[in-house]
mmCIF file of C-alpha atoms and ligand atoms in Angstrom:
data_model
loop_
_atom_site.group_PDB
_atom_site.id
_atom_site.type_symbol
_atom_site.label_atom_id
_atom_site.label_comp_id
_atom_site.label_asym_id
_atom_site.label_seq_id
_atom_site.Cartn_x
_atom_site.Cartn_y
_atom_site.Cartn_z
ATOM 1 C CA MET A 751 91.499 117.764 70.588
ATOM 2 C CA GLU A 752 92.521 114.762 68.579
ATOM 3 C CA LEU A 753 93.019 111.249 70.009
ATOM 4 C CA PRO A 754 95.107 109.186 67.600
ATOM 5 C CA THR A 755 94.550 105.936 69.348
ATOM 6 C CA VAL A 756 92.405 104.568 72.166
ATOM 7 C CA VAL A 757 92.485 101.084 73.601
ATOM 8 C CA GLY A 758 90.290 99.823 76.295
ATOM 9 C CA PRO A 759 88.870 99.265 78.716
ATOM 10 C CA LEU A 760 91.517 96.751 79.550
ATOM 11 C CA GLY A 761 91.616 94.034 82.249
ATOM 12 C CA ASN A 762 88.936 93.487 84.850
ATOM 13 C CA ALA A 763 86.366 95.714 86.379
ATOM 14 C CA THR A 764 86.929 96.686 89.996
ATOM 15 C CA GLU A 765 85.072 94.281 92.290
ATOM 16 C CA ILE A 766 82.147 96.031 93.948
ATOM 17 C CA GLU A 767 80.672 94.308 96.978
ATOM 18 C CA LYS A 768 79.307 95.259 100.350
ATOM 19 C CA TYR A 769 82.477 95.464 102.458
ATOM 20 C CA GLY A 770 81.295 97.782 105.214
ATOM 21 C CA THR A 771 83.286 100.989 105.460
ATOM 22 C CA VAL A 772 85.487 101.637 102.446
ATOM 23 C CA LEU A 773 88.069 104.313 102.204
ATOM 24 C CA CYS A 774 88.504 105.402 98.530
ATOM 25 C CA VAL A 775 91.761 107.265 97.927
ATOM 26 C CA GLY A 776 92.377 109.254 94.756
ATOM 27 C CA GLY A 777 95.483 111.176 93.971
ATOM 28 C CA CYS A 778 96.444 112.906 90.671
ATOM 29 C CA TYR A 779 94.369 111.382 87.820
ATOM 30 C CA GLY A 780 92.939 109.098 90.443
ATOM 31 C CA ILE A 781 90.713 111.941 91.687
ATOM 32 C CA GLY A 782 88.684 111.359 88.510
ATOM 33 C CA SER A 783 89.052 107.575 88.156
ATOM 34 C CA ILE A 784 88.089 106.639 91.779
ATOM 35 C CA PHE A 785 84.781 108.510 91.447
ATOM 36 C CA PRO A 786 82.731 105.757 89.646
ATOM 37 C CA ILE A 787 84.202 103.213 92.034
ATOM 38 C CA ALA A 788 83.191 105.250 95.109
ATOM 39 C CA ARG A 789 79.687 105.798 93.611
ATOM 40 C CA ALA A 790 79.264 102.055 92.872
ATOM 41 C CA LEU A 791 80.419 101.169 96.379
ATOM 42 C CA LYS A 792 77.910 103.602 97.847
ATOM 43 C CA GLN A 793 75.139 102.137 95.721
ATOM 44 C CA ALA A 794 76.173 98.670 96.953
ATOM 45 C CA GLY A 795 75.428 99.752 100.483
ATOM 46 C CA ASN A 796 78.890 100.668 101.799
ATOM 47 C CA LYS A 797 79.766 103.555 103.935
ATOM 48 C CA VAL A 798 82.089 105.484 101.693
ATOM 49 C CA ILE A 799 84.895 107.720 102.970
ATOM 50 C CA THR A 800 86.629 109.552 100.131
ATOM 51 C CA LEU A 801 90.115 111.030 100.486
ATOM 52 C CA ILE A 802 91.652 112.997 97.639
ATOM 53 C CA GLU A 803 95.146 114.376 97.594
ATOM 54 C CA ALA A 804 96.977 116.889 95.475
ATOM 55 C CA ARG A 805 99.920 119.223 95.600
ATOM 56 C CA SER A 806 97.613 122.199 96.231
ATOM 57 C CA SER A 807 93.899 122.891 96.607
ATOM 58 C CA TYR A 808 93.597 124.449 93.144
ATOM 59 C CA LEU A 809 94.203 120.981 91.652
ATOM 60 C CA PHE A 810 91.088 119.498 93.216
ATOM 61 C CA TYR A 811 87.934 118.987 91.035
ATOM 62 C CA TRP A 812 84.571 117.240 91.303
ATOM 63 C CA GLU A 813 84.217 118.069 94.966
ATOM 64 C CA GLU A 814 80.454 118.607 94.741
ATOM 65 C CA ARG A 815 80.070 115.247 93.046
ATOM 66 C CA TYR A 816 82.098 113.561 95.730
ATOM 67 C CA LYS A 817 80.087 115.189 98.496
ATOM 68 C CA GLU A 818 76.930 113.664 97.111
ATOM 69 C CA ILE A 819 78.197 110.092 97.284
ATOM 70 C CA SER A 820 80.605 110.279 100.333
ATOM 71 C CA ASP A 821 79.621 109.775 103.942
ATOM 72 C CA GLN A 822 82.877 111.558 104.833
ATOM 73 C CA PHE A 823 85.149 113.535 102.555
ATOM 74 C CA VAL A 824 88.835 114.269 103.399
ATOM 75 C CA HIS A 825 91.483 116.352 101.619
ATOM 76 C CA ILE A 826 95.263 116.238 101.765
ATOM 77 C CA THR A 827 97.430 118.905 100.189
ATOM 78 C CA ARG A 828 101.202 119.032 100.222
ATOM 79 C CA ASP A 829 101.149 122.795 100.699
ATOM 80 C CA GLY A 830 98.476 122.690 103.380
ATOM 81 C CA THR A 831 95.974 124.884 101.427
ATOM 82 C CA LYS A 832 93.176 122.448 102.193
ATOM 83 C CA GLY A 833 92.659 119.645 104.696
ATOM 84 C CA TYR A 834 95.578 117.700 106.087
ATOM 85 C CA LYS A 835 99.014 119.021 105.110
ATOM 86 C CA GLY A 836 101.405 116.449 103.689
ATOM 87 C CA HIS A 837 101.034 113.287 101.693
ATOM 88 C CA VAL A 838 99.109 110.029 101.984
ATOM 89 C CA ASP A 839 101.723 109.073 104.609
ATOM 90 C CA ARG A 840 99.300 110.795 106.969
ATOM 91 C CA LEU A 841 96.780 108.012 106.398
ATOM 92 C CA PRO A 842 97.327 106.148 109.776
ATOM 93 C CA GLU A 843 96.385 109.267 111.787
ATOM 94 C CA ILE A 844 93.472 109.960 109.496
ATOM 95 C CA ILE A 845 92.175 106.421 109.816
ATOM 96 C CA LYS A 846 92.481 106.613 113.615
ATOM 97 C CA SER A 847 90.506 109.893 113.620
ATOM 98 C CA LEU A 848 87.521 108.296 111.832
ATOM 99 C CA ASP A 849 84.400 107.323 113.702
ATOM 100 C CA GLU A 850 84.672 103.657 112.824
ATOM 101 C CA PRO A 851 87.176 101.064 111.572
ATOM 102 C CA VAL A 852 87.909 100.882 107.828
ATOM 103 C CA ASP A 853 87.185 97.513 106.269
ATOM 104 C CA ARG A 854 88.839 98.144 102.936
ATOM 105 C CA VAL A 855 90.911 100.697 101.102
ATOM 106 C CA ILE A 856 90.899 101.224 97.377
ATOM 107 C CA VAL A 857 93.418 103.457 95.725
ATOM 108 C CA ASN A 858 93.822 105.093 92.280
ATOM 109 C CA GLY A 859 96.742 107.316 91.541
ATOM 110 C CA CYS A 860 100.421 107.365 90.633
ATOM 111 C CA THR A 861 102.667 104.462 91.613
ATOM 112 C CA TYR A 862 104.214 106.353 94.542
ATOM 113 C CA CYS A 863 100.781 107.172 95.892
ATOM 114 C CA LEU A 864 99.682 103.462 95.593
ATOM 115 C CA LYS A 865 102.859 102.334 97.311
ATOM 116 C CA ARG A 866 102.656 104.838 100.103
ATOM 117 C CA VAL A 867 99.061 104.024 100.864
ATOM 118 C CA SER A 868 99.874 100.276 100.917
ATOM 119 C CA ASP A 869 102.843 100.933 103.187
ATOM 120 C CA ALA A 870 100.607 102.913 105.522
ATOM 121 C CA THR A 871 97.795 100.329 105.713
ATOM 122 C CA ARG A 872 99.974 97.204 105.993
ATOM 123 C CA PRO A 873 100.712 97.586 109.712
ATOM 124 C CA LEU A 874 96.971 98.349 110.306
ATOM 125 C CA GLU A 875 96.106 95.129 108.430
ATOM 126 C CA ILE A 876 93.444 96.804 106.357
ATOM 127 C CA PRO A 877 92.949 95.065 102.964
ATOM 128 C CA THR A 878 94.172 97.494 100.334
ATOM 129 C CA TRP A 879 93.496 97.240 96.578
ATOM 130 C CA VAL A 880 95.557 99.321 94.199
ATOM 131 C CA SER A 881 94.910 100.036 90.487
ATOM 132 C CA LEU A 882 98.346 99.447 88.915
ATOM 133 C CA ASN A 883 99.543 101.512 85.994
ATOM 134 C CA PRO A 884 102.801 99.982 84.727
ATOM 135 C CA ILE A 885 104.055 100.794 81.247
ATOM 136 C CA MET A 886 101.956 98.919 78.698
ATOM 137 C CA ILE A 887 102.464 98.277 74.969
ATOM 138 C CA ASP A 888 99.945 95.900 73.437
ATOM 139 C CA GLY A 889 97.467 95.707 76.308
ATOM 140 C CA THR A 890 96.404 92.213 75.418
ATOM 141 C CA GLY A 891 98.727 90.022 77.536
ATOM 142 C CA MET A 892 101.244 89.231 74.798
ATOM 143 C CA CYS A 893 104.209 91.648 75.083
ATOM 144 C CA GLY A 894 104.811 91.227 78.815
ATOM 145 C CA VAL A 895 105.829 94.814 79.361
ATOM 146 C CA CYS A 896 103.190 95.426 82.039
ATOM 147 C CA ARG A 897 104.323 92.406 84.121
ATOM 148 C CA VAL A 898 104.333 92.955 87.882
ATOM 149 C CA SER A 899 105.276 90.607 90.772
ATOM 150 C CA VAL A 900 102.364 90.072 93.161
ATOM 151 C CA GLY A 901 103.129 87.660 95.969
ATOM 152 C CA SER A 902 104.965 84.714 94.321
ATOM 153 C CA GLU A 903 103.316 85.239 90.908
ATOM 154 C CA THR A 904 104.131 87.229 87.796
ATOM 155 C CA ARG A 905 100.942 88.986 86.648
ATOM 156 C CA PHE A 906 100.137 91.167 83.620
ATOM 157 C CA ALA A 907 98.370 94.307 84.716
ATOM 158 C CA CYS A 908 96.552 94.701 81.401
ATOM 159 C CA VAL A 909 94.751 91.296 81.604
ATOM 160 C CA HIS A 910 94.932 90.157 85.262
ATOM 161 C CA GLY A 911 94.608 93.660 86.739
ATOM 162 C CA PRO A 912 94.558 96.499 87.050
ATOM 163 C CA ASP A 913 93.534 95.883 90.666
ATOM 164 C CA PHE A 914 95.859 93.934 92.947
ATOM 165 C CA ASP A 915 96.434 93.450 96.640
ATOM 166 C CA GLY A 916 98.731 96.424 97.523
ATOM 167 C CA HIS A 917 100.346 94.514 100.342
ATOM 168 C CA GLU A 918 101.528 91.776 97.948
ATOM 169 C CA VAL A 919 102.982 93.979 95.136
ATOM 170 C CA ASN A 920 106.746 94.115 94.714
ATOM 171 C CA TRP A 921 106.887 97.896 94.707
ATOM 172 C CA GLU A 922 110.666 98.258 94.300
ATOM 173 C CA GLU A 923 110.573 96.278 91.093
ATOM 174 C CA LEU A 924 107.535 98.167 89.751
ATOM 175 C CA LEU A 925 109.085 101.535 90.488
ATOM 176 C CA GLN A 926 112.259 100.547 88.791
ATOM 177 C CA ARG A 927 110.427 99.314 85.658
ATOM 178 C CA ARG A 928 108.391 102.545 85.544
ATOM 179 C CA LYS A 929 111.651 104.478 85.175
ATOM 180 C CA THR A 930 112.801 102.518 82.067
ATOM 181 C CA TYR A 931 112.072 105.318 79.577
ATOM 182 C CA MET A 932 112.594 108.266 81.873
ATOM 183 C CA PRO A 933 115.457 109.773 79.730
ATOM 184 C CA GLU A 934 113.250 109.616 76.644
ATOM 185 C CA GLU A 935 110.289 111.043 78.590
ATOM 186 C CA VAL A 936 112.192 114.214 79.484
ATOM 187 C CA VAL A 937 113.477 114.896 75.894
ATOM 188 C CA PRO A 938 110.239 116.681 74.894
ATOM 189 C CA LEU A 939 110.579 118.841 78.009
ATOM 190 C CA ARG A 940 114.159 119.765 77.129
ATOM 191 C CA THR A 941 113.133 120.772 73.636
ATOM 192 C CA SER A 942 109.935 122.610 74.700
ATOM 193 C CA LYS A 943 109.586 126.188 75.686
ATOM 194 C CA SER A 944 110.455 125.335 79.267
ATOM 195 C CA GLU A 945 114.093 125.388 78.019
ATOM 196 C CA GLU A 946 113.819 129.105 78.138
ATOM 197 C CA HIS A 947 113.459 128.730 81.940
ATOM 198 C CA PRO A 948 116.428 126.694 83.083
ATOM 199 C CA HIS A 949 115.239 126.597 86.728
ATOM 200 C CA GLN A 950 111.799 125.308 85.716
ATOM 201 C CA HIS A 951 111.463 121.564 86.275
ATOM 202 C CA ARG A 952 108.717 119.045 86.010
ATOM 203 C CA GLU A 953 107.207 118.306 89.323
ATOM 204 C CA GLY A 954 105.922 114.734 89.383
ATOM 205 C CA CYS A 955 102.834 113.886 91.274
ATOM 206 C CA HIS A 956 105.121 112.207 93.846
ATOM 207 C CA GLY A 957 107.207 115.335 94.287
HETATM 208 S S1 FES Y 1731 100.822 95.538 77.925
HETATM 209 FE FE1 FES Y 1731 101.643 93.840 76.989
HETATM 210 S S2 FES Y 1731 101.220 92.182 78.229
HETATM 211 FE FE2 FES Y 1731 100.255 93.829 79.177
#
């Protein structure tokens, strides 16, 4: 494998403190990226509940690693092949089923996953921190492409983030900005072998 360019790490490290009971949610690539956060939270003395979600159970990985650092480990699959069936929209009932209240939620995953978790925890008033992944160009705070609205402020995810209060993020604006290059993003798909299968389509992680 060849990596032509790598930049990072960008922004600020996730704040690790003793919060009490922390629910770590990982979807998509977040299944991998939430692991060091969950491990650090455990080492800091938190009770860690890990929730990973995917389209189907065959997409899960690192489950043994998660079991080692999690006090409780929960799965969601959209096809119901493991754990709860559905999406992170099922979070309220999952949280209610836990033995104790959740003091903080930390989420890594696609923008839809981050938004849905934030929407689910807002009425429950559980502080929720999301790792934002807007489109980035320079990654140094100069181009402004990664700007997001958080509360009344404009923030650059590459230098001020990536972690923000999910209840304060302007999700509609962020989702709109994420779609900016969608036509260009599908060009390689149209010109790839998948063209031979006209009914085949890319299923996004929010699909
Ligand atoms: S990527 Fe350019 S300001 Fe963040």
